[in-house]
CSV table of C-alpha atoms and ligand atoms in Angstrom, one decimal:
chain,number,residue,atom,x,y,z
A,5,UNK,CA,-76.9,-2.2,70.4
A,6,UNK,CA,-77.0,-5.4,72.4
A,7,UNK,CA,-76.8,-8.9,71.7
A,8,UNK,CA,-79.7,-11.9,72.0
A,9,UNK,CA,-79.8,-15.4,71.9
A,10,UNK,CA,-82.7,-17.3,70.5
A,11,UNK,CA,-83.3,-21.1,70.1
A,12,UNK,CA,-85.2,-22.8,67.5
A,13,UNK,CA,-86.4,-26.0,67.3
A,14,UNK,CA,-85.5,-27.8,64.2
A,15,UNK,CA,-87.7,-29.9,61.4
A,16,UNK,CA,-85.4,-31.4,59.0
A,17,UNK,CA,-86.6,-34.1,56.7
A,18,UNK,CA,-85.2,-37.2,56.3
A,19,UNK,CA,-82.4,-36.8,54.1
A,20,UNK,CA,-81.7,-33.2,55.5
A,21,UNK,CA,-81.6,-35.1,59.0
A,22,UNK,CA,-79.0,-37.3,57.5
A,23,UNK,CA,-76.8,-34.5,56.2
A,24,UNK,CA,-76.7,-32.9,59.9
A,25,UNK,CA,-75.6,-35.8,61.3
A,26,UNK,CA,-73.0,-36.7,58.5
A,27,UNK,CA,-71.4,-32.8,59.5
A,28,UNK,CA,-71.9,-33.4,63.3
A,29,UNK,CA,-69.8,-36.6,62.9
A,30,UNK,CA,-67.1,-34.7,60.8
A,31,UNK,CA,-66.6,-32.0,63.3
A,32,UNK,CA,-66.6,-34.6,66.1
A,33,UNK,CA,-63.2,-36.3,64.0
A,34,UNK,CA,-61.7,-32.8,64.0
A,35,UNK,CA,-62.7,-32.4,67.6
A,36,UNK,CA,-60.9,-35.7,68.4
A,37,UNK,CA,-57.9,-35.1,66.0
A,38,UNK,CA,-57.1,-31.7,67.7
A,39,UNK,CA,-57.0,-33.2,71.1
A,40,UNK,CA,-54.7,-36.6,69.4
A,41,UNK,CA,-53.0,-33.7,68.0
A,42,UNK,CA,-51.9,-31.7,71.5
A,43,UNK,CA,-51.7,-34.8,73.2
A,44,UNK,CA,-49.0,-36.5,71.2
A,45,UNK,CA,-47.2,-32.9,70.6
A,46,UNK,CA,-46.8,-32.3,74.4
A,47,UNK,CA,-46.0,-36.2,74.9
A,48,UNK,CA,-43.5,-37.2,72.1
A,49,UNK,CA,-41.8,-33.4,72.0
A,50,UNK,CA,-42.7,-31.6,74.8
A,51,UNK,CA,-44.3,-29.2,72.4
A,52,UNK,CA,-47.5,-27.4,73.2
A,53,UNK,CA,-49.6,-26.8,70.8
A,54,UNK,CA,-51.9,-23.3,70.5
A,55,UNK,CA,-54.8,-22.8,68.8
A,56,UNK,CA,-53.2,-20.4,66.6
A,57,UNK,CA,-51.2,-23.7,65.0
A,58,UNK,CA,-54.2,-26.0,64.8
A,59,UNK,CA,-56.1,-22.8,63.1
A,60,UNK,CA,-53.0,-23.2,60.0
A,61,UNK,CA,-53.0,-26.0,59.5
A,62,UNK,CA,-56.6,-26.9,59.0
A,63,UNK,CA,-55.8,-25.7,54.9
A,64,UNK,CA,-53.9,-28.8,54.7
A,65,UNK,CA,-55.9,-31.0,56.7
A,66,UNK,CA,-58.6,-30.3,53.6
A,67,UNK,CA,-56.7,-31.5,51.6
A,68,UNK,CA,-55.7,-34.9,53.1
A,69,UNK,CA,-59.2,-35.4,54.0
A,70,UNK,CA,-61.4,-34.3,51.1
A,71,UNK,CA,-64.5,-34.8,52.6
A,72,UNK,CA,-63.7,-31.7,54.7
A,73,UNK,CA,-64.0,-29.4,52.0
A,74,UNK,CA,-67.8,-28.8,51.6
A,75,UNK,CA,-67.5,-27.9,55.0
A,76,UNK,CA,-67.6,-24.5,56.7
A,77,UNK,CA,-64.1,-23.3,57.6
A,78,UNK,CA,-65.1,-21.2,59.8
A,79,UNK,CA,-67.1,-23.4,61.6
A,80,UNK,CA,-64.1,-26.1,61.3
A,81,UNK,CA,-62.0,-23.1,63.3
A,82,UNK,CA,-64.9,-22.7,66.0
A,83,UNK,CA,-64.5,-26.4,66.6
A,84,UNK,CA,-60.8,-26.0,67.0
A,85,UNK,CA,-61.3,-23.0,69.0
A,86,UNK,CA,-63.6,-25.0,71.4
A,87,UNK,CA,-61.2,-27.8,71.6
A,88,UNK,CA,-58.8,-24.5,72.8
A,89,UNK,CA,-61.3,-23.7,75.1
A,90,UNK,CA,-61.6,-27.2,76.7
A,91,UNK,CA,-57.7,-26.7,77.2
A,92,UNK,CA,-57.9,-23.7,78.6
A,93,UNK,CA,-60.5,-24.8,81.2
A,94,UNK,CA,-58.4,-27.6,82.1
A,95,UNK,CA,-55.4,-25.3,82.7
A,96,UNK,CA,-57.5,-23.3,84.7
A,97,UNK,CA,-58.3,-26.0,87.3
A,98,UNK,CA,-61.6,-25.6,86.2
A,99,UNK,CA,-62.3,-28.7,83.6
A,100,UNK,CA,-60.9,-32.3,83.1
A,101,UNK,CA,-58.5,-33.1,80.6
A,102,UNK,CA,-60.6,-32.6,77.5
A,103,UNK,CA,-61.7,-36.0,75.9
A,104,UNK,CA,-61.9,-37.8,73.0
A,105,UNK,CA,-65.5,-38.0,72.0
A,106,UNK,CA,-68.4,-40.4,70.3
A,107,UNK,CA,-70.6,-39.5,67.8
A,108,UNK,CA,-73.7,-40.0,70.6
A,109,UNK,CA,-71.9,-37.2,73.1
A,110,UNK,CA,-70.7,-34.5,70.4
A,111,UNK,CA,-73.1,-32.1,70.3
A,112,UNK,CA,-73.1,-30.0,67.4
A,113,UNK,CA,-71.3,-27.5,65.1
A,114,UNK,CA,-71.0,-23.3,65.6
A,115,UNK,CA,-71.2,-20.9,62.3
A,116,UNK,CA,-68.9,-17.7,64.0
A,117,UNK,CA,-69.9,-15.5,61.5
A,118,UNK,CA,-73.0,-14.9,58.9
A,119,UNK,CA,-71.4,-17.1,55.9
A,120,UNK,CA,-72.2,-20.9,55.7
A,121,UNK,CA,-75.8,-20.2,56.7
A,122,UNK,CA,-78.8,-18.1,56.6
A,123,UNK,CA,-82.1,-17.4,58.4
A,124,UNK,CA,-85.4,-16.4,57.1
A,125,UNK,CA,-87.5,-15.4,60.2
A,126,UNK,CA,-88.7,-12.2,61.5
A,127,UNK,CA,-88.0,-13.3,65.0
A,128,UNK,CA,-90.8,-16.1,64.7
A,129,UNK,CA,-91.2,-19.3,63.1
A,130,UNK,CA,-89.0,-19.5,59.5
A,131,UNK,CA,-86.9,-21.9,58.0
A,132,UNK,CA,-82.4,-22.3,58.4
A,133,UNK,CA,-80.8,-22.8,55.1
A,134,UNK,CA,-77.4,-24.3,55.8
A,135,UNK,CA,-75.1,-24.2,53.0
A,136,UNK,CA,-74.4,-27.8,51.6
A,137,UNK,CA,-77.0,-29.4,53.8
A,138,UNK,CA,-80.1,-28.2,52.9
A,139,UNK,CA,-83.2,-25.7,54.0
A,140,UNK,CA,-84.9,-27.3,57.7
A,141,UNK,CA,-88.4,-25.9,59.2
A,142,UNK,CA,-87.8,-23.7,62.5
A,143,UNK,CA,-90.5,-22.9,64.8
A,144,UNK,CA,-89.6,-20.6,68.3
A,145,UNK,CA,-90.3,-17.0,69.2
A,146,UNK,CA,-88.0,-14.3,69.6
A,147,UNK,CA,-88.3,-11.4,72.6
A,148,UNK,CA,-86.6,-9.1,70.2
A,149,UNK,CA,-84.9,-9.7,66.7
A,150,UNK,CA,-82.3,-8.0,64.5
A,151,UNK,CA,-79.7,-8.7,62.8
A,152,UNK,CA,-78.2,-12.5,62.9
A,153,UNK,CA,-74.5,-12.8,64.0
A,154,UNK,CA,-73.6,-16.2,64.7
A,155,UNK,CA,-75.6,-19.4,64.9
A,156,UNK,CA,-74.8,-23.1,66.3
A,157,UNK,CA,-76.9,-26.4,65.4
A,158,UNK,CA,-77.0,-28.6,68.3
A,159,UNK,CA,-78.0,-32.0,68.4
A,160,UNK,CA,-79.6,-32.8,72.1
A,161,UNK,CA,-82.1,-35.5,73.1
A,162,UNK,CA,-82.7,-36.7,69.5
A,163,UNK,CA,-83.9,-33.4,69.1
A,164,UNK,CA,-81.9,-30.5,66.5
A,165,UNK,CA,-82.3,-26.9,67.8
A,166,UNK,CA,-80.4,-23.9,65.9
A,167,UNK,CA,-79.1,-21.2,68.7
A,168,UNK,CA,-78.6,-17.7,67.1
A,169,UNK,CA,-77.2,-14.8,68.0
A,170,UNK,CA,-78.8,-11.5,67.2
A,171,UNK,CA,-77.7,-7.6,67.2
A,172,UNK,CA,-80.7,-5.6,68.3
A,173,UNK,CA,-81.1,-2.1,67.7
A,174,UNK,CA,-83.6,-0.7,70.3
A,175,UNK,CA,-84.1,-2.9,73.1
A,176,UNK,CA,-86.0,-0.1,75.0
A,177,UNK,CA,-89.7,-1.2,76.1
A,178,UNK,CA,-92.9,1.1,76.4
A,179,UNK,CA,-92.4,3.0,80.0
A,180,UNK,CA,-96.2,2.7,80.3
A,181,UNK,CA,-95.1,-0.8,81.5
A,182,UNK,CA,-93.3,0.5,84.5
A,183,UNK,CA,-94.6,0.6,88.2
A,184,UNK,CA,-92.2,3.0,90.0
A,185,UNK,CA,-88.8,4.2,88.7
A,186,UNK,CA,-86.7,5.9,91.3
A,187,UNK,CA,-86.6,3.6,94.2
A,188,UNK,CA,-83.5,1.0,95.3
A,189,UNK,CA,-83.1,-2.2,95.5
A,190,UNK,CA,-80.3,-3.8,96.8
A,191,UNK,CA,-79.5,-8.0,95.9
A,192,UNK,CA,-77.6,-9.9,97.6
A,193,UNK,CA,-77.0,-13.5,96.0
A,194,UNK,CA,-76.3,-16.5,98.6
A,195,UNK,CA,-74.2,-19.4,97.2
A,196,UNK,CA,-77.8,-21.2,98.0
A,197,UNK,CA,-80.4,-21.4,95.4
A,198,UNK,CA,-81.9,-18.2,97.4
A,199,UNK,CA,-80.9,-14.6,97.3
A,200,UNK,CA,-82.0,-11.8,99.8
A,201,UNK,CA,-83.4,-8.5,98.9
A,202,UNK,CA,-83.9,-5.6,100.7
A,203,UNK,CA,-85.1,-1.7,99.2
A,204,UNK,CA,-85.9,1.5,99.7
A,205,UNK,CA,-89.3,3.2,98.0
A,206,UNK,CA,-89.4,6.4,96.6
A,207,UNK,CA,-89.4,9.2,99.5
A,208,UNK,CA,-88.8,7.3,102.1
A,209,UNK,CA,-85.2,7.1,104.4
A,210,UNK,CA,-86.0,3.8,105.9
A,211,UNK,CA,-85.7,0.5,103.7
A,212,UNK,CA,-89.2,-0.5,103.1
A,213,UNK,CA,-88.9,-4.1,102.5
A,214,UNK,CA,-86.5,-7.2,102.7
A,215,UNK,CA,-87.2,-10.1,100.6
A,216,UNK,CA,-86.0,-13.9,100.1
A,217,UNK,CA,-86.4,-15.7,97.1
A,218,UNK,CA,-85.5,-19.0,97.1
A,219,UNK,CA,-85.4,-21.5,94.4
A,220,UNK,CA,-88.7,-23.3,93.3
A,221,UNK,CA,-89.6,-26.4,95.0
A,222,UNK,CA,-90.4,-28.3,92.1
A,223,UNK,CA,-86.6,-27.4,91.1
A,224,UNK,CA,-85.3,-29.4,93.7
A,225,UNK,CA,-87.8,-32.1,92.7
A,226,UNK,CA,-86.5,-32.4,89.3
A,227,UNK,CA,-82.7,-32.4,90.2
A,228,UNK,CA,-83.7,-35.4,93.0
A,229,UNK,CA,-85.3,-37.5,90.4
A,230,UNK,CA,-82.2,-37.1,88.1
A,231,UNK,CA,-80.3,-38.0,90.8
A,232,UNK,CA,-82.6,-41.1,91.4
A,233,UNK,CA,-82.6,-42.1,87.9
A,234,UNK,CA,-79.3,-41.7,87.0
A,235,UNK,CA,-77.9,-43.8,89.7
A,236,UNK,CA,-80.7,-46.4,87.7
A,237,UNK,CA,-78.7,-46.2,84.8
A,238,UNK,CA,-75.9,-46.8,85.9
A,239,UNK,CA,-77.1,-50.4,86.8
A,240,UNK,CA,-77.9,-51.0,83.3
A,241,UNK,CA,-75.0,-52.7,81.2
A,242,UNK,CA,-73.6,-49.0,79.5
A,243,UNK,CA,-71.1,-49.8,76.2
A,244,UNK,CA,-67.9,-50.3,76.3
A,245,UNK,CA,-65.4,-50.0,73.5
A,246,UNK,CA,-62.2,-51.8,74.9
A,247,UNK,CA,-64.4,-55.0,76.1
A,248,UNK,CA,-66.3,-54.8,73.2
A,249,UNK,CA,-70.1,-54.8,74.6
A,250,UNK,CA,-72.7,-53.3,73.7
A,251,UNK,CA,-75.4,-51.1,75.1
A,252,UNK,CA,-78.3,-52.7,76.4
A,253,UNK,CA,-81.7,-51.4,75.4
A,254,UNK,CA,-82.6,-50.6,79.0
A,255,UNK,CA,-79.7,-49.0,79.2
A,256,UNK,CA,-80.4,-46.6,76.4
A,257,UNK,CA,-84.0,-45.9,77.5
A,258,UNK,CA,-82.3,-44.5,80.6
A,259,UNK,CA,-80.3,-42.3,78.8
A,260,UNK,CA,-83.1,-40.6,77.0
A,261,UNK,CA,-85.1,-40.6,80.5
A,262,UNK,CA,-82.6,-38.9,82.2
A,263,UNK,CA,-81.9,-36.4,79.6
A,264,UNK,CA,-85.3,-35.3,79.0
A,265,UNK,CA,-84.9,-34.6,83.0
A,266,UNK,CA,-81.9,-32.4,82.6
A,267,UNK,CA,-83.4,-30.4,79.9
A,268,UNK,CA,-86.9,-30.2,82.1
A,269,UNK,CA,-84.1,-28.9,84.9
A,270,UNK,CA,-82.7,-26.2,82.9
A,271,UNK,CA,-86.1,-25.5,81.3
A,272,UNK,CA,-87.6,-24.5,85.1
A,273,UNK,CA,-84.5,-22.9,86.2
A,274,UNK,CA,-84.2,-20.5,83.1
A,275,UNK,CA,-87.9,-19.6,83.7
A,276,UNK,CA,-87.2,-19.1,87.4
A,277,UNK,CA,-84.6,-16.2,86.2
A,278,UNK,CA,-87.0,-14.7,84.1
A,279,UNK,CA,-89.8,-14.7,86.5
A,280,UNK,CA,-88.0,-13.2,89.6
A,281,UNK,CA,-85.4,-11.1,87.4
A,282,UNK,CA,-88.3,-9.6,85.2
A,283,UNK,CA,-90.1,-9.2,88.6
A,284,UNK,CA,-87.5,-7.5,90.4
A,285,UNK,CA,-86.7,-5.0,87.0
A,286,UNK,CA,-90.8,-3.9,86.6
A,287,UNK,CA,-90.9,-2.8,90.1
A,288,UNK,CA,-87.6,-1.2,91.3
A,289,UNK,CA,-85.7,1.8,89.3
A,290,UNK,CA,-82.4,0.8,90.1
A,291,UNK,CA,-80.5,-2.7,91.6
A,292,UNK,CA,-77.3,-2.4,93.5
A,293,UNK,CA,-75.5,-5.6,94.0
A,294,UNK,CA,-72.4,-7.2,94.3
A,295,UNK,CA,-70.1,-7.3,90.9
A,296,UNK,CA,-69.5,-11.4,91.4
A,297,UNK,CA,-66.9,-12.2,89.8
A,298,UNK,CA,-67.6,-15.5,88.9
A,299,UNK,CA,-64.1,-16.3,87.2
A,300,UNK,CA,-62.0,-15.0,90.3
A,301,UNK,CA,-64.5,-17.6,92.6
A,302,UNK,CA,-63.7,-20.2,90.3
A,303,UNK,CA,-60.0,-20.2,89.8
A,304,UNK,CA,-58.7,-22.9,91.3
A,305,UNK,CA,-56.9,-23.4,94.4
A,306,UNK,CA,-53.0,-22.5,94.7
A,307,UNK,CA,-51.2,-25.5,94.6
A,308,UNK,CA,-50.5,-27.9,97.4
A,309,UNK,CA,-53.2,-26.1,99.5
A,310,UNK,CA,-56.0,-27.8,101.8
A,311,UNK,CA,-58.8,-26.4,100.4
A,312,UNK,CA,-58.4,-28.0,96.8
A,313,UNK,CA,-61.3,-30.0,97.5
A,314,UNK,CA,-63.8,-27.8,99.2
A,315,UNK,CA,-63.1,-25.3,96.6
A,316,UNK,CA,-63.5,-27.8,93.6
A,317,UNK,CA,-67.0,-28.7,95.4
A,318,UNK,CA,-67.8,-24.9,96.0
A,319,UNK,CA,-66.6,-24.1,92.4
A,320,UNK,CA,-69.5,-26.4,91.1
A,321,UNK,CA,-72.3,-25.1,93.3
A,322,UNK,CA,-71.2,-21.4,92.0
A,323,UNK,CA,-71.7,-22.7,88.7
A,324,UNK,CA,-74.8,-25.1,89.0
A,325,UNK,CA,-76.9,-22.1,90.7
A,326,UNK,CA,-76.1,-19.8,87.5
A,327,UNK,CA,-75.6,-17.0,89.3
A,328,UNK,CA,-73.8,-15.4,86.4
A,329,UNK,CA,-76.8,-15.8,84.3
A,330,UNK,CA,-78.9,-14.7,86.2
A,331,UNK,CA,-77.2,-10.9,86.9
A,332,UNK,CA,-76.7,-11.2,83.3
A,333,UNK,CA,-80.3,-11.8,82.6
A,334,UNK,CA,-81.6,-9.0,85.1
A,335,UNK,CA,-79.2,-6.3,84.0
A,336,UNK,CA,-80.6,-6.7,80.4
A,337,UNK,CA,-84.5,-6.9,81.6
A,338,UNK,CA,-83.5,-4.0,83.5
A,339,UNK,CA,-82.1,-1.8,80.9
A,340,UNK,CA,-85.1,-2.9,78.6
A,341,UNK,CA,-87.1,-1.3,81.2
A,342,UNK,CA,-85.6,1.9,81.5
A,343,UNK,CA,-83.6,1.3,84.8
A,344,UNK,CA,-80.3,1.1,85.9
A,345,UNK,CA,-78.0,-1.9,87.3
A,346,UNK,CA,-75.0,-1.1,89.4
A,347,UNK,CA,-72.4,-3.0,90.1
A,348,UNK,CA,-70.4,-2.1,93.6
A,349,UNK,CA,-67.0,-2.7,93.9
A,350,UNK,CA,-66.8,-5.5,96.3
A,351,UNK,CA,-63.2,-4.5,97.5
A,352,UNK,CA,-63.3,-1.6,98.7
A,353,UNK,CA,-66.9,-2.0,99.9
A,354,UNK,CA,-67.3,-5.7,101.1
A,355,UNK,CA,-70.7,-5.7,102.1
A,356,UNK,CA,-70.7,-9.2,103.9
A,357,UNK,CA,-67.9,-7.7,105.8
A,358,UNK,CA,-68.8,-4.4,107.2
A,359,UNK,CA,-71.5,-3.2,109.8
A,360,UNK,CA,-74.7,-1.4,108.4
A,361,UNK,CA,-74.5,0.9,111.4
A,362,UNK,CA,-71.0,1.5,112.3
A,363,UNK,CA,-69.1,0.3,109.1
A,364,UNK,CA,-66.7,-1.5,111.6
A,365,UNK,CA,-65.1,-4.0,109.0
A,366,UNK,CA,-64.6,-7.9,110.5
A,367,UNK,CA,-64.6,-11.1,108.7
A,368,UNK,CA,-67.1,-13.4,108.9
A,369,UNK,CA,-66.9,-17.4,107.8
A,370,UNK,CA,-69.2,-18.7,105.3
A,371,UNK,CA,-70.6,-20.3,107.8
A,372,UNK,CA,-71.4,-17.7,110.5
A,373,UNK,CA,-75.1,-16.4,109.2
A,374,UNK,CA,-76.0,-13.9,112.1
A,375,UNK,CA,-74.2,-10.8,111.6
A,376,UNK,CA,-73.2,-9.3,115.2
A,377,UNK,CA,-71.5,-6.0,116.2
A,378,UNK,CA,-68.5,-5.9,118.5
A,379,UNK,CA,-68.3,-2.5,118.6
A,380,UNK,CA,-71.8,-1.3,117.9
A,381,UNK,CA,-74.0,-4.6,118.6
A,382,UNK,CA,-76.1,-4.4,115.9
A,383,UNK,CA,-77.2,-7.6,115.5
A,384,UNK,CA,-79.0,-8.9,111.9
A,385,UNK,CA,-79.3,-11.7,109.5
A,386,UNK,CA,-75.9,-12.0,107.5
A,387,UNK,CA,-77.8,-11.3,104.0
A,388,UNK,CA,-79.7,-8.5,105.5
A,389,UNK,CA,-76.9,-6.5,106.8
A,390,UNK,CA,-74.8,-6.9,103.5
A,391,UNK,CA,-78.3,-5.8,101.5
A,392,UNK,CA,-78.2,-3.0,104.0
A,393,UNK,CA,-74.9,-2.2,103.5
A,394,UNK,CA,-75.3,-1.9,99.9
A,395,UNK,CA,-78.1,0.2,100.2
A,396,UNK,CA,-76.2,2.9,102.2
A,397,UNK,CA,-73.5,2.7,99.4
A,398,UNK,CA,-75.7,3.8,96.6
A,399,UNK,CA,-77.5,6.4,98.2
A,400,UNK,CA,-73.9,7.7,99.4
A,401,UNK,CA,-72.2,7.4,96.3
A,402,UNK,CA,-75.3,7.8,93.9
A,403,UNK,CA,-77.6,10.5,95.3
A,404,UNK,CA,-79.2,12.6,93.1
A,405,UNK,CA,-81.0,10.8,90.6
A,406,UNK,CA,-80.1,13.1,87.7
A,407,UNK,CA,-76.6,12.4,88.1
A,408,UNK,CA,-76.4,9.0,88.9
A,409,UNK,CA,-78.3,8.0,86.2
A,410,UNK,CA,-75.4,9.0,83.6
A,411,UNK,CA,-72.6,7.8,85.9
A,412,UNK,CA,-73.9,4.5,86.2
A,413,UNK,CA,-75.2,4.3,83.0
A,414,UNK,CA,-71.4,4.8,81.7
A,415,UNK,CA,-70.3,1.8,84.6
A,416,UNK,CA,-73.1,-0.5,82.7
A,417,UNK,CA,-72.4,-0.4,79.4
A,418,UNK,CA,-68.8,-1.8,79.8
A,419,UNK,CA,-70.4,-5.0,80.8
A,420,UNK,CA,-72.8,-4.9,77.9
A,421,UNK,CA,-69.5,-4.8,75.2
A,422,UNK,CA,-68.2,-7.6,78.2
A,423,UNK,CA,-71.0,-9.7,77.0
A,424,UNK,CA,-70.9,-8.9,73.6
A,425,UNK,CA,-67.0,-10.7,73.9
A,426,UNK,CA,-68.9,-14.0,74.7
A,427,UNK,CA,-71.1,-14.7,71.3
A,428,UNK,CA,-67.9,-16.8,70.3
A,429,UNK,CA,-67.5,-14.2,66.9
A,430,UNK,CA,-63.8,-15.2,65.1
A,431,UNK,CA,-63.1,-11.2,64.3
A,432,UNK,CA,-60.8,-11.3,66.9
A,433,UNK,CA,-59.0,-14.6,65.8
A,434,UNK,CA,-58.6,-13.1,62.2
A,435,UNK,CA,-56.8,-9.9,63.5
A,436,UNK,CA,-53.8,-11.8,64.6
A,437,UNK,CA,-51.1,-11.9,62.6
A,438,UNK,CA,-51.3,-16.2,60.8
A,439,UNK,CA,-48.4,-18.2,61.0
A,440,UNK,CA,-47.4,-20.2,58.4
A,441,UNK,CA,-44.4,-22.1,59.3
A,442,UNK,CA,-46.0,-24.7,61.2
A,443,UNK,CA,-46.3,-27.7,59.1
A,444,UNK,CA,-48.9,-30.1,59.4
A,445,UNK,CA,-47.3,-33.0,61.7
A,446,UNK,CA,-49.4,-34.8,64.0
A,447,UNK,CA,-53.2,-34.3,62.6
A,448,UNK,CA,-52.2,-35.4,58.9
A,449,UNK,CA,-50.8,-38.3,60.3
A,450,UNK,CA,-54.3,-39.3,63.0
A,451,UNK,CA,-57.0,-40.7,60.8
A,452,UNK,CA,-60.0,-39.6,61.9
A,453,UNK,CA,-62.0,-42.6,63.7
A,454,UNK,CA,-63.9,-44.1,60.6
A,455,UNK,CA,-67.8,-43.6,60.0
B,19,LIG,ZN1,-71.5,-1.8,114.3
């Protein structure tokens, strides 16, 4: 079993169109009352509220506002459980405080479960029937489909797309499709839009190859001209609610110019990943590579110290590059394919760290890039020498292909249930125990912002 996402374009019709939008601005006013709602608590009586709270009280939040009974509640709960997220990112260093929003920035709505919606597809094309909205027209293409878990409508670019999560049974592709299978390749990912490569062919002692793949010129291009016409924009007069002025036109042309950019962006980068990760999963048996743990790097800096700001800058590259989707991409290409993906344990091994010859440990700064010996002089590129490192790792610890295969196989497949966690599913939420004594307070009392 493992879990896809797949995004469909949306078609509704006119009235169907006006539905969507009518629920988009609803969840927005929960969004916003949930945040009025901690904000006050904390302020007036020190109280912080969880998510558990907001989650109880939404029974008789219905009730004082009507209108929210022909919606979902679960997807009412995965919009109080994303207002708990934005919380939790703040806390974390790793957001700002979460804001109250307009009905142009919110996005859309999430259905955590299967009930409030329904999809009639076999993977392509179909139609969405929502329940109290209506039936829309979806056209997009699945890899792979099963068996629909969760689904979110989004609202981006004056576009709608539907983004839904499937269970797939047998993700296994025709070995026919395979090049070679028992040779090594080891990945080492810069904090650059490039990674290095380096691996070892079948039969041979020697590594056969190094590689660098850096991101796509055209890439850059696309994130210079957002740059360029953003800083446009913000010439234009933008609106303002407290002076009470309106948006210009220009202004608003802008705004659709520059987000049809940012979706170009992230339209080039995600087919980057799929070229070089589907690349690198046909032609190599097994990938060794550093288990990044992109949470640890972006935790935020202890308190009071110096490097607050460089890490807040280095936090956003980590996460701008995607680095975490793209292992996550290539580890499930490569087990389509038959091969394996191994994480090594950075601490104990610390590839950037230790010589390839000697295994003499010393640390380097990010910004040395030469890796140089004291002890042995072996002297080699910085990425290199941690691919090569690597390497000598897995064919320490994993020689013997019929072993290693199981071992590593068992080491994988605790990061597929890992990603499995992320599909935003509410099972977990309904396990703890509900608490009832919280009365309703704060959000009876915050009308949502009127339509
Ligand atoms: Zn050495």
């Amino acid at each position: 079993m493992a879990t896809r996402r797949v995004t469909f374009r949306l078609y509704p019709t006119s009235l169907v169109n006006q539905k969507l939008h009518y629920h988009r601005k609803l969840h927005k006013d929960l969004w916003n009352a949930a945040v009025y709602n901690r904000k006050t608590q904390y302020q007036k009586l020190g109280h912080s509220v969880n998510y558990y709270e907001q989650q109880n009280s939404l029974p008789e939040f219905k009730q004082t506002w009507v209108e929210y009974q022909d919606v979902n509640s679960q997807a009412l709960q995965a919009t109080l459980k994303r207002v708990d997220l934005a919380f939790q990112r703040f806390f974390n260093g790793l957001g700002k405080y979460p804001k109250f929003k307009s009905a142009r920035k919110y996005k859309g709505w999430t259905y955590p479960a299967i009930s409030g919606w329904k999809a009639h597809t076999t993977g392509k094309h179909g139609y969405l029937e929502l329940s109290k909205i209506g039936q829309i027209q979806m056209r997009g293409e699945a890899r792979l489909w099963g068996q629909p878990t969760t689904c979110t409508i989004m609202f981006k670019n004056r576009k709608w797309y539907a983004s839904i999560t499937v269970e797939v049974d047998n993700v296994l592709l025709k070995k026919s499709r395979r090049t070679k299978v028992s040779n090594v390749i080891a990945i080492d990912m810069g904090c650059l839009d490039a990674l290095t490569t380096a691996w070892i062919d079948e039969e041979e002692t020697e590594i056969t190859g190094y590689a660098q793949v850096i991101a796509p010129k055209f890439l850059r291009k696309t994130e210079a001209k957002i740059k360029k016409l953003s800083k446009e924009k913000r010439r234009k007069r933008a609106p303002s609610f407290k002076k009470k002025i309106k948006a210009s036109k220009r202004w608003k042309k802008a705004v659709l110019r520059v987000g049809k950019l940012q979706t170009k962006a992230a339209n080039q980068r995600q087919d980057w990943i799929h070229q070089v990760t589907k690349r690198i999963s046909f032609r190599h048996g097994t990938v060794v590579t550093e288990a990044l743990n992109v949470k640890n790097m972006t935790k935020k800096a202890k308190k009071g110290s110096k490097r607050k700001r460089q890490k807040t800058g280095l936090n956003k590259s980590i996460l701008d590059v995607g680095i975490g989707k793209f292992l996550q991409t290539l580890e499930y290409k490569l087990k389509e394919a038959g091969g394996v993906y191994v994480e090594l344990p950075t601490k104990s091994v610390k590839p950037s760290q230790t010589c390839p010859k000697c295994g003499t440990q010393k640390k380097k700064e990010l910004s040395e890039r030469v890796h140089q010996c004291d002890d042995c002089g072996y002297i080699q590129h910085r990425d290199k020498a941690a691919c090569e490192v690597m390497l000598s790792w897995a064919f320490n610890n994993l020689s013997g292909c019929g072993t290693h295969l199981v071992s590593a196989d068992g080491h994988s497949s605790t990061s597929s249930t890992h990603v499995r966690k992320d599909t935003g599913s509410m099972k977990q939420l309904s396990q703890m125990k509900r608490q009832k004594h919280y009365s309703m307070g704060e959000v009876a009392e915050t009308p949502p912002s009127t339509r």
